[in-house]
C-alpha positions as YAML, in Angstrom:
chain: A
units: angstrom
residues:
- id: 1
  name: UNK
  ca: [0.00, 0.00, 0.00]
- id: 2
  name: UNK
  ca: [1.62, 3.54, -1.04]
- id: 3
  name: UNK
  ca: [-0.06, 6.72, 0.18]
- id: 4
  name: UNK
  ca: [-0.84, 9.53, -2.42]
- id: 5
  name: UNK
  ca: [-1.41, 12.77, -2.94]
- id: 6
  name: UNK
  ca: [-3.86, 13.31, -5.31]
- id: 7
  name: UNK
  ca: [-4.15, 16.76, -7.62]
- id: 8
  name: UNK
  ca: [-7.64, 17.42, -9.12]
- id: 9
  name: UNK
  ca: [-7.81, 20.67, -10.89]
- id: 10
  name: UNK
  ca: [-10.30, 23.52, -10.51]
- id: 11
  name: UNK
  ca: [-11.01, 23.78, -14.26]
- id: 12
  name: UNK
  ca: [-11.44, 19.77, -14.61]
- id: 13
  name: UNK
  ca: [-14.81, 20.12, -12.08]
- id: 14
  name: UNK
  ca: [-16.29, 23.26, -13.78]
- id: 15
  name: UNK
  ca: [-15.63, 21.65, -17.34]
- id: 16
  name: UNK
  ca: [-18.94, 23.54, -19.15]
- id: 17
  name: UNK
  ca: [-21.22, 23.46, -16.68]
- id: 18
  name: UNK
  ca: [-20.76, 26.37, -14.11]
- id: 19
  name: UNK
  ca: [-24.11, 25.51, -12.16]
- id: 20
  name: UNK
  ca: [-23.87, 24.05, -8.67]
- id: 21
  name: UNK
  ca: [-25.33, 20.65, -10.11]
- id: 22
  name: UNK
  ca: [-23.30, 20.23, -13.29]
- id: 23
  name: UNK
  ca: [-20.11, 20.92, -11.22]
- id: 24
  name: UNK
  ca: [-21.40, 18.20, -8.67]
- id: 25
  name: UNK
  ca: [-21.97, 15.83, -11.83]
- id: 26
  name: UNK
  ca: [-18.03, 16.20, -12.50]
- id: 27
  name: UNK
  ca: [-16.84, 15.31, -9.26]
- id: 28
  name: UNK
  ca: [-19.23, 12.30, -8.98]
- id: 29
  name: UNK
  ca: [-17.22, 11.09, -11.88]
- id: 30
  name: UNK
  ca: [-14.26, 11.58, -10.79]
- id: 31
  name: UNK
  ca: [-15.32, 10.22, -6.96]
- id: 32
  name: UNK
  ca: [-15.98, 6.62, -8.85]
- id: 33
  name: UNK
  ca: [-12.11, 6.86, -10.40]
- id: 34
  name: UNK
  ca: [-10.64, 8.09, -6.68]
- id: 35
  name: UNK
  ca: [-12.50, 4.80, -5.38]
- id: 36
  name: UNK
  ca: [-11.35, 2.39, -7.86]
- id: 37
  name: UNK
  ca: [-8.09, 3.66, -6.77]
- id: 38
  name: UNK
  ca: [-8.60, 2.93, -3.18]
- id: 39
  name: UNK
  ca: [-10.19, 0.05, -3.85]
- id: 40
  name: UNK
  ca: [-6.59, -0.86, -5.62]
- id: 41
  name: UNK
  ca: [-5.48, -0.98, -2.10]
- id: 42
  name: UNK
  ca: [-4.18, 2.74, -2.27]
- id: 43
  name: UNK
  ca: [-4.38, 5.20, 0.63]
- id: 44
  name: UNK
  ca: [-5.27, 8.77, -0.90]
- id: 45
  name: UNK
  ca: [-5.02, 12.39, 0.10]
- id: 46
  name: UNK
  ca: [-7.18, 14.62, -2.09]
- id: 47
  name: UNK
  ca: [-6.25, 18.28, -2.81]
- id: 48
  name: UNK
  ca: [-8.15, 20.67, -5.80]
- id: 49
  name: UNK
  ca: [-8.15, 23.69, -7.54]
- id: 50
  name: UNK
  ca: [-10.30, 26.56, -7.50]
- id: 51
  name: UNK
  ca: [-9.47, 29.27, -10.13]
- id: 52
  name: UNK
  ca: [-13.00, 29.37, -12.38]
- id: 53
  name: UNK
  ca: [-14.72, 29.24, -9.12]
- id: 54
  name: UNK
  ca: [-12.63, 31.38, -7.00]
- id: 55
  name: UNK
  ca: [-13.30, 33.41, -9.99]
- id: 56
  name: UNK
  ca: [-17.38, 33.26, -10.04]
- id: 57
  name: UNK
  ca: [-17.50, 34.10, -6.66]
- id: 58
  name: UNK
  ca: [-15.94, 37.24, -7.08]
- id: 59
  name: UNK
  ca: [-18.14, 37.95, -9.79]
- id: 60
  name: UNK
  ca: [-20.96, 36.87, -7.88]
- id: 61
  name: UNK
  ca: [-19.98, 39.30, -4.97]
- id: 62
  name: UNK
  ca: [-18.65, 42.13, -7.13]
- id: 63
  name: UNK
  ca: [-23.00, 42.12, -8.43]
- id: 64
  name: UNK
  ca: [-24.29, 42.44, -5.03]
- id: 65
  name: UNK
  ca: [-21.71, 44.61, -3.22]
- id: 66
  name: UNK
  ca: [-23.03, 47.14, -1.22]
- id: 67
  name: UNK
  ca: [-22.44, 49.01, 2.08]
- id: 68
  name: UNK
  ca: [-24.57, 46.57, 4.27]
- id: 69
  name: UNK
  ca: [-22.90, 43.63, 1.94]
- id: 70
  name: UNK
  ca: [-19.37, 44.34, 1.10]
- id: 71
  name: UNK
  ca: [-17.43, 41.92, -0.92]
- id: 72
  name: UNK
  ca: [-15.19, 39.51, 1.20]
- id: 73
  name: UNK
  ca: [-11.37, 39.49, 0.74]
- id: 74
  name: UNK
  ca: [-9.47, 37.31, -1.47]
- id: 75
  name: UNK
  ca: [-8.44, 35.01, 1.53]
- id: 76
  name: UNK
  ca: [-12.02, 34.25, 2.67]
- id: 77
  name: UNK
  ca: [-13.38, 33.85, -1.11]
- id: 78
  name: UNK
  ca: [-10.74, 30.96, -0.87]
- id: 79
  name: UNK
  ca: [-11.51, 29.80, 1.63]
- id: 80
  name: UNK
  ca: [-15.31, 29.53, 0.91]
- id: 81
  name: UNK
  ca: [-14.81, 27.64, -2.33]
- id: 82
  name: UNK
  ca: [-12.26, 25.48, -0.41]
- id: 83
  name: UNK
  ca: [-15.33, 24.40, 1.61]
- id: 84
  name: UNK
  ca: [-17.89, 24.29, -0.88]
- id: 85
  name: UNK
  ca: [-15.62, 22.03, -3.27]
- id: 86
  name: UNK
  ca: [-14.71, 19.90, -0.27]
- id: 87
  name: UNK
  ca: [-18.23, 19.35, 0.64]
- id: 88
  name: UNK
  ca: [-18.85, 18.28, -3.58]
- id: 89
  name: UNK
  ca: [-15.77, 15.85, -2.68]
- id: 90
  name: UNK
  ca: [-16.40, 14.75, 0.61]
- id: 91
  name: UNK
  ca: [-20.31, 14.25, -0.42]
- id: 92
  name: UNK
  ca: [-19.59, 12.50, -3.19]
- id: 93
  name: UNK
  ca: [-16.94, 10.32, -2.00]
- id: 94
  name: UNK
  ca: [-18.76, 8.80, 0.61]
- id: 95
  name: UNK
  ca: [-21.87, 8.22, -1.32]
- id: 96
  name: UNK
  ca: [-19.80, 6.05, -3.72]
- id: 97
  name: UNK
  ca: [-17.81, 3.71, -0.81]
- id: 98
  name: UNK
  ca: [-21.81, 3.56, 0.37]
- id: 99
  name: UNK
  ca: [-22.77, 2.03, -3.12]
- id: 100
  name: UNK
  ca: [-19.66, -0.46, -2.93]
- id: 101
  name: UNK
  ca: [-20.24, -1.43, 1.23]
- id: 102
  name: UNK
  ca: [-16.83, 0.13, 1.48]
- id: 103
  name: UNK
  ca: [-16.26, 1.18, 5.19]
- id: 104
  name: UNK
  ca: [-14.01, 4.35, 4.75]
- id: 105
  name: UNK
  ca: [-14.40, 7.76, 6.45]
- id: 106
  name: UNK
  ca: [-14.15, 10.98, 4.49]
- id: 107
  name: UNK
  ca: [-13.29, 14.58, 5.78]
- id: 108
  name: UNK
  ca: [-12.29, 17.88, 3.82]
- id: 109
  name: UNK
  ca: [-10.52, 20.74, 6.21]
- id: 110
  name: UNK
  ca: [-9.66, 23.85, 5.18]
- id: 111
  name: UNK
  ca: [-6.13, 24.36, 5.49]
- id: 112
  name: UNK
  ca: [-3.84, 27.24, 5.27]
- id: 113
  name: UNK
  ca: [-0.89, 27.46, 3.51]
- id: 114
  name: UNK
  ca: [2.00, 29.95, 4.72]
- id: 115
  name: UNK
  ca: [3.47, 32.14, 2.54]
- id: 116
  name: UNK
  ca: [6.93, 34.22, 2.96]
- id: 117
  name: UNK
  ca: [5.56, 37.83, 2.89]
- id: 118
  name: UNK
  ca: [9.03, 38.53, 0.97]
- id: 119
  name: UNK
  ca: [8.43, 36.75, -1.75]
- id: 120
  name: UNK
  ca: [8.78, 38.45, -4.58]
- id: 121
  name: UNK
  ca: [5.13, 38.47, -6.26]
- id: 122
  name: UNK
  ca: [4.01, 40.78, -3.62]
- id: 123
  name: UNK
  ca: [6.23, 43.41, -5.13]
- id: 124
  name: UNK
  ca: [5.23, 42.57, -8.99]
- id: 125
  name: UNK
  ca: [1.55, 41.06, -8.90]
- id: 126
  name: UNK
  ca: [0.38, 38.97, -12.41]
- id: 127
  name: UNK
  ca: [-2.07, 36.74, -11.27]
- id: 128
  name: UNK
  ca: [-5.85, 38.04, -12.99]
- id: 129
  name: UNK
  ca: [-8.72, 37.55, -10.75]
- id: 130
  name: UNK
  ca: [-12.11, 38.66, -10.54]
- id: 131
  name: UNK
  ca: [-13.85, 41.13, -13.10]
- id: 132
  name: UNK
  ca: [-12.89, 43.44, -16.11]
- id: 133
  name: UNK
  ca: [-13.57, 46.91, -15.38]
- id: 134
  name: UNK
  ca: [-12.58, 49.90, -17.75]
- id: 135
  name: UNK
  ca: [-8.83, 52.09, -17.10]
- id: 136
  name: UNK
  ca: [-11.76, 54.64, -15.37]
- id: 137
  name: UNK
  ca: [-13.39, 51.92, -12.81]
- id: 138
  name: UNK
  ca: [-9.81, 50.22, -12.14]
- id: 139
  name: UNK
  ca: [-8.98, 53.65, -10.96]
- id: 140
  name: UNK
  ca: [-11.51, 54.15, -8.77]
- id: 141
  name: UNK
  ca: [-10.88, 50.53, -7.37]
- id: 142
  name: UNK
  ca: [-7.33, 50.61, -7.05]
- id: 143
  name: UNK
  ca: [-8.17, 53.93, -4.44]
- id: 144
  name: UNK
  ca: [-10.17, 51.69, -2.30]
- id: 145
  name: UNK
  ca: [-7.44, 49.70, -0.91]
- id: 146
  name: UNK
  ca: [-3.99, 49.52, -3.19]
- id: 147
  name: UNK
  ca: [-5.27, 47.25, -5.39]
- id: 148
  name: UNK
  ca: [-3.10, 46.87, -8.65]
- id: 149
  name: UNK
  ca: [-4.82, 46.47, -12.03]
- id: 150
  name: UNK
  ca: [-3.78, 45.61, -15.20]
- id: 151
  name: UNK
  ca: [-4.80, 45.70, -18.91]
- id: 152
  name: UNK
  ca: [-5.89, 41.82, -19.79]
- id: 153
  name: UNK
  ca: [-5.29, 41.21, -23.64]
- id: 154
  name: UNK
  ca: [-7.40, 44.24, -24.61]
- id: 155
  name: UNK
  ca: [-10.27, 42.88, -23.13]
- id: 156
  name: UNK
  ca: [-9.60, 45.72, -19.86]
- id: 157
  name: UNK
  ca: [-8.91, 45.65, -16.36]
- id: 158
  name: UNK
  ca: [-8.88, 43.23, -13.89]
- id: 159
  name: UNK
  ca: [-7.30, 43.23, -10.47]
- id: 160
  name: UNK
  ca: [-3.78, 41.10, -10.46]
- id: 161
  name: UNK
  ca: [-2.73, 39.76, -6.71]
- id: 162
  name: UNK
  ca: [0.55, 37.70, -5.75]
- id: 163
  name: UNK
  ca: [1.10, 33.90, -5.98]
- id: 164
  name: UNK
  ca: [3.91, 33.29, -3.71]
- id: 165
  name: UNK
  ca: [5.31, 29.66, -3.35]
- id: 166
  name: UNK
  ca: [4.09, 27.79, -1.23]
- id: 167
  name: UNK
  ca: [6.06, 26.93, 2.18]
- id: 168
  name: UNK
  ca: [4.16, 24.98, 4.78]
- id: 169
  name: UNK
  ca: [1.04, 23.45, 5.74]
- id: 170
  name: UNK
  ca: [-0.43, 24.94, 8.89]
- id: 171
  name: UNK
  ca: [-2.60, 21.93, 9.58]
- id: 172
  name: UNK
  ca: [0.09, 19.58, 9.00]
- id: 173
  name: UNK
  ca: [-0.17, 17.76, 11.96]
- id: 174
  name: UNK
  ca: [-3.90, 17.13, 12.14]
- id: 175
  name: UNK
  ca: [-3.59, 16.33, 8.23]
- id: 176
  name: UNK
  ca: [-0.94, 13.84, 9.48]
- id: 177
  name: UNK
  ca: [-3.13, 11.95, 12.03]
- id: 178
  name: UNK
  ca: [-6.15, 11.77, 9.58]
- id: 179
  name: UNK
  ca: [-4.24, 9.81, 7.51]
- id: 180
  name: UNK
  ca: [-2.80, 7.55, 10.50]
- id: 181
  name: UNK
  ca: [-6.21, 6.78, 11.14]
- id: 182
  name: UNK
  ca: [-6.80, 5.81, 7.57]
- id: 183
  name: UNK
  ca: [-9.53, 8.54, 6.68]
- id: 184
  name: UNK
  ca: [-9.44, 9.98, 3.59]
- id: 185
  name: UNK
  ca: [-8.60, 13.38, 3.31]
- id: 186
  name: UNK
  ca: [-9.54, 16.36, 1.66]
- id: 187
  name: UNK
  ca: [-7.53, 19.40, 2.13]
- id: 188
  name: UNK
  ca: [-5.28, 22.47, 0.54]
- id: 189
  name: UNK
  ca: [-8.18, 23.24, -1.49]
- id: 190
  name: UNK
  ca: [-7.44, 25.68, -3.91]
- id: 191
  name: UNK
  ca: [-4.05, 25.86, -3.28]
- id: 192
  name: UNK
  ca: [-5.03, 26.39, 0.40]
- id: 193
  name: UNK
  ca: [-5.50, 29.94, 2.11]
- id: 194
  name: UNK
  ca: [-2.54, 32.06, 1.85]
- id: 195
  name: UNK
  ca: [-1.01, 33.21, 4.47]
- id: 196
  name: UNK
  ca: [1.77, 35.04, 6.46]
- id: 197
  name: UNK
  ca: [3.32, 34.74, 9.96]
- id: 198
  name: UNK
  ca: [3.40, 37.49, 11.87]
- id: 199
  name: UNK
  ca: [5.14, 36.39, 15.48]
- id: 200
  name: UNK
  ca: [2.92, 33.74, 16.82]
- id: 201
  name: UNK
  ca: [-0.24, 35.04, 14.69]
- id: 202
  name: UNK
  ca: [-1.33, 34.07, 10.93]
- id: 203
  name: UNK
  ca: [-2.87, 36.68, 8.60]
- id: 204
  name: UNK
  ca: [-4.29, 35.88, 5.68]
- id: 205
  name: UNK
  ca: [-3.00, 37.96, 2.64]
- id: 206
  name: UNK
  ca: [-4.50, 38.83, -0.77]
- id: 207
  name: UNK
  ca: [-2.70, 36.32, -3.03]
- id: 208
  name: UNK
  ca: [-3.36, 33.00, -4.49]
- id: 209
  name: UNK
  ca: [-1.40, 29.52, -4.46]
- id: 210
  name: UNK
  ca: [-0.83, 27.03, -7.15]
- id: 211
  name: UNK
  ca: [-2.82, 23.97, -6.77]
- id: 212
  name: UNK
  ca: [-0.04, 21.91, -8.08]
- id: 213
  name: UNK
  ca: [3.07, 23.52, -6.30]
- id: 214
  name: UNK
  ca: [0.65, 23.01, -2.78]
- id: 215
  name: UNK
  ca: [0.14, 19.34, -3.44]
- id: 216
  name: UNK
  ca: [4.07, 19.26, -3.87]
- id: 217
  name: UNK
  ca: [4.30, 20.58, -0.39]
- id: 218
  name: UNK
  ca: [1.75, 18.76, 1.10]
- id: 219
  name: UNK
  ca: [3.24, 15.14, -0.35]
- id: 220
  name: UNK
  ca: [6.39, 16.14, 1.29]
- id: 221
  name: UNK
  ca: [4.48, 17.40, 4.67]
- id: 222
  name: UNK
  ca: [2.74, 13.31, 4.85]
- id: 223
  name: UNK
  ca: [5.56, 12.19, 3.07]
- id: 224
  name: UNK
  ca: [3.92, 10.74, 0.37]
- id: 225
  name: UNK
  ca: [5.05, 7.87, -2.09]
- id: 226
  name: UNK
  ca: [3.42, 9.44, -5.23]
- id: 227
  name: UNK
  ca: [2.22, 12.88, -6.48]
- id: 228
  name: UNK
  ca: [-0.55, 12.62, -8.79]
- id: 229
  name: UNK
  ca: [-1.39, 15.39, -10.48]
- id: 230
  name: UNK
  ca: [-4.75, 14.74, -12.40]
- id: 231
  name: UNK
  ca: [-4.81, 16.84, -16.03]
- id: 232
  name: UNK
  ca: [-6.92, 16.77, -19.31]
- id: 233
  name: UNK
  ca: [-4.64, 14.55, -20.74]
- id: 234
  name: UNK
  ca: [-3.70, 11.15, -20.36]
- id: 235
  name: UNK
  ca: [0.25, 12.26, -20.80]
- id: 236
  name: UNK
  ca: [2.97, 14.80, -20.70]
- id: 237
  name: UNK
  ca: [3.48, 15.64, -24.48]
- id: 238
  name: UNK
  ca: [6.57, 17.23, -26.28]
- id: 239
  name: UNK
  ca: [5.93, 19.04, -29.91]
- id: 240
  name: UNK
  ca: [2.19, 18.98, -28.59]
- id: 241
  name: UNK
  ca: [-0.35, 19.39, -30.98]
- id: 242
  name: UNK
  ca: [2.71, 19.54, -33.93]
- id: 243
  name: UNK
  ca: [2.69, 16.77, -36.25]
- id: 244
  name: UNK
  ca: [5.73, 14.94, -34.93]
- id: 245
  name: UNK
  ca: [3.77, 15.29, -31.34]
- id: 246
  name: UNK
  ca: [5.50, 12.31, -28.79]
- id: 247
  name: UNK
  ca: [3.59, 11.33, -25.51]
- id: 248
  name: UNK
  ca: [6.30, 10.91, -22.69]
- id: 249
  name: UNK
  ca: [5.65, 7.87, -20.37]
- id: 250
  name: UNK
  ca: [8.37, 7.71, -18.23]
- id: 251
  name: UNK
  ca: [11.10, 10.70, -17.64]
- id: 252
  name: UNK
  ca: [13.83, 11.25, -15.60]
- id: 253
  name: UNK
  ca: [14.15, 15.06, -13.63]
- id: 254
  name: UNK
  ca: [16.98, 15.84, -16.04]
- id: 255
  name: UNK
  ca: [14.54, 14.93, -18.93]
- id: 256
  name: UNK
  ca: [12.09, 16.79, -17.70]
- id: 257
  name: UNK
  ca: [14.25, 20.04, -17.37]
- id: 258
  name: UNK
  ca: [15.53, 19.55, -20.57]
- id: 259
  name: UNK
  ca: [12.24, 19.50, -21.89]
- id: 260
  name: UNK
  ca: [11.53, 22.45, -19.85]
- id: 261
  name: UNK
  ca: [14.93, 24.78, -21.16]
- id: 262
  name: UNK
  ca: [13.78, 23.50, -24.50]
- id: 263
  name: UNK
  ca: [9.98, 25.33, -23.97]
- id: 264
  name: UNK
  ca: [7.70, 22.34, -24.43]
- id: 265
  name: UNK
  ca: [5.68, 23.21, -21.91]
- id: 266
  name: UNK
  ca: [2.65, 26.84, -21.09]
- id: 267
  name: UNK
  ca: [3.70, 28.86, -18.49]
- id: 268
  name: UNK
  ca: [0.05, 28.81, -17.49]
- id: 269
  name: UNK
  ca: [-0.59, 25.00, -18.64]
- id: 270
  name: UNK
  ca: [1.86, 22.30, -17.85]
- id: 271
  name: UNK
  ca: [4.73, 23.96, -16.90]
- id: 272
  name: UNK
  ca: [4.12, 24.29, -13.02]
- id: 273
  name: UNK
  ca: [2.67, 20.31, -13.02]
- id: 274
  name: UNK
  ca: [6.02, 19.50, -14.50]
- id: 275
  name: UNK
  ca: [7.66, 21.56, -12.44]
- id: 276
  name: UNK
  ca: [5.77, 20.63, -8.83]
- id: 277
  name: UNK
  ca: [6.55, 17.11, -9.84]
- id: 278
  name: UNK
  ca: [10.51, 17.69, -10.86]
- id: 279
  name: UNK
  ca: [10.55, 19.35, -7.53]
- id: 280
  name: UNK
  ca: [9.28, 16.21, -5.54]
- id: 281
  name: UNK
  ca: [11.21, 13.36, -6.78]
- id: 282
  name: UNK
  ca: [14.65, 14.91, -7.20]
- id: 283
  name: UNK
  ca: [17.24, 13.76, -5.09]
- id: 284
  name: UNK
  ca: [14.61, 11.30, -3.93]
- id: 285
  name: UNK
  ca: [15.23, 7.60, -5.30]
- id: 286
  name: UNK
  ca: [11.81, 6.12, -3.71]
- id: 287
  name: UNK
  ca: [9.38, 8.72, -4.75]
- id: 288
  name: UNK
  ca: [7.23, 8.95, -7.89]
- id: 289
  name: UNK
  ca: [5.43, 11.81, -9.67]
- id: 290
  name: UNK
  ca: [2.51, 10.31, -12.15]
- id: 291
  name: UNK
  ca: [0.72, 13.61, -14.18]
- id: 292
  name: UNK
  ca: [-2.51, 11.99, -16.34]
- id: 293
  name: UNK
  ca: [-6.26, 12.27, -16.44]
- id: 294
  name: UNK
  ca: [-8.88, 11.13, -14.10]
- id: 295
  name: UNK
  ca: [-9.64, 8.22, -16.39]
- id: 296
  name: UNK
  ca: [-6.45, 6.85, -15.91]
- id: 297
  name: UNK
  ca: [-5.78, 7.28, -12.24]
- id: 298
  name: UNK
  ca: [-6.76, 3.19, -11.69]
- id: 299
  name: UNK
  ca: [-4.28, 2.28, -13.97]
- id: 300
  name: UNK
  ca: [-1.45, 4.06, -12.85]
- id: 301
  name: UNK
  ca: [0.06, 0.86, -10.91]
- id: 302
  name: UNK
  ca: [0.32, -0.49, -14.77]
- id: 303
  name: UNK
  ca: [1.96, 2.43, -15.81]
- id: 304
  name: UNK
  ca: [-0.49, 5.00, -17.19]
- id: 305
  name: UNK
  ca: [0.54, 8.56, -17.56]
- id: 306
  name: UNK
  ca: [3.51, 10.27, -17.78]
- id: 307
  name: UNK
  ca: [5.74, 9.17, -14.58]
- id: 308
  name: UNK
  ca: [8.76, 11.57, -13.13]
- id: 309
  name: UNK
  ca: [11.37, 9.97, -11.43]
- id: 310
  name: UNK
  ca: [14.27, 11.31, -9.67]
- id: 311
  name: UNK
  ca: [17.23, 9.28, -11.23]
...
């Protein structure tokens, strides 16, 4: 039995369907795959993204602002899809080990993720959020609070905030004895909520953390056997969508950052999976990173996907 970390991103569970059921729909799907896996004789840790509906929600609150209902900081609009997205998870989960007479607890937590406050994205913001507002309204904005906007691809002005790498669970510990206790656990939702040390005290800070680059913590935090980081795709490709296009099964780290030097790979795509996953197996002999699609997370054991390993 090796314990995993799996990855399940934000945009894979609001695919088409932004409604509360059609997002549901998509992670009963992908519960069934997550059980086969257990049912493999796997132990799993489940972590997810959040961006389209980290994204909605500021939308949604942006509509309805007003003095006696002000919009809620970044941090807390994390948080709340954190829990909401757990709950789909959590929910769904156990409903499928009911249908099998599989005896397995299920918990999401929402977890915190410290951040160094000098990390460098505080100083030069580019991560988009919320809505587009014209060079007059990001103006008027930016005067509330600081804010920093910038022009999006002509299409106007949206807010940009930090996304500082990730250094430490805060809930490590009580993430550690759920798994002892063999529960399945869902947590670091969203990258987890960002935060910053200050003494003895936490504050939460307006900034958002990479899914992937969190699960990469949080494997090393339990430490993990495998990083799974689930994708569109059953593999890594090089020369993608080029007609000499070559699905990569297994690599090595220095094939990876080869790969990486050579610019396979978005910036805003597959470049920080490849890069979360380089960053867990090297200099590690026993541990495996596996990047694929839900479909084929039950046949990873048989070599599915595109595996990173640290020789």
């Amino acid at each position: 039995m090796s314990l995993n970390v799996i990855a399940l991103g934000g945009n894979a569970i609001l695919e088409t369907d932004p409604t509360d059921e059609g997002q549901k729909a998509v992670i009963k799907h992908a519960a069934k795959s997550i059980v086969d896996f257990v049912e493999n004789g796997e132990e799993v840790i489940v972590c997810h993204g959040n961006g389209p509906q980290v994204g909605n929600l500021l939308l949604q609150q942006k509509a309805g602002e007003d003095e006696k209902n002000p919009a809620m900081k970044l941090d807390s609009c994390v948080a709340m899809t954190q829990g909401s997205i757990g709950y789909w998870l959590q929910n769904a989960l156990i409903n499928e080990f009911a249908k099998r007479a599989v005896a397995k607890s299920v918990v999401s937590i929402v977890t915190q993720i410290r951040v160094d406050e000098a990390d460098p994205s505080f100083q030069e913001p580019t991560k988009p959020i919320g809505p587009f507002y014209s060079k007059e309204e990001a103006g008027i904005e930016s005067e509330k609070d600081g804010s920093i906007f910038k022009e999006d691809a002509g299409r106007g002005y949206r807010k940009v905030v930090a996304s500082p790498i990730p250094q430490e669970i805060v809930e490590k510990e009580a993430v550690q004895a759920l798994v002892n206790a063999g529960i399945l656990t869902i947590c670091a939702g969203g990258g987890g909520v960002p935060v910053i040390r200050n003494g003895n005290q936490l504050i939460g800070v307006e900034a958002v953390n990479d899914k992937d680059f969190s699960a990469k913590v949080l494997a090393e935090a339990v430490e993990a056997d495998r990083l799974i980081i689930l994708t569109g795709v059953d593999n890594i490709y090089i020369n993608y969508n080029q007609p000499n296009q070559k699905a990569l099964e297994e690599i090595t780290v220095a094939e990876a950052e080869g790969y990486i030097n050579e610019g396979h790979f978005a910036a805003g795509s597959m470049l920080p999976k490849i890069e979360a996953a380089v960053s867990f197996v090297e200099n590690h002999a026993n541990r495996k990173a596996v990047i694929t699609s839900i479909e084929n997370l039950k046949n990873i054991s048989d070599g599915a996907g595109t595996t990173v390993i640290g020789k």
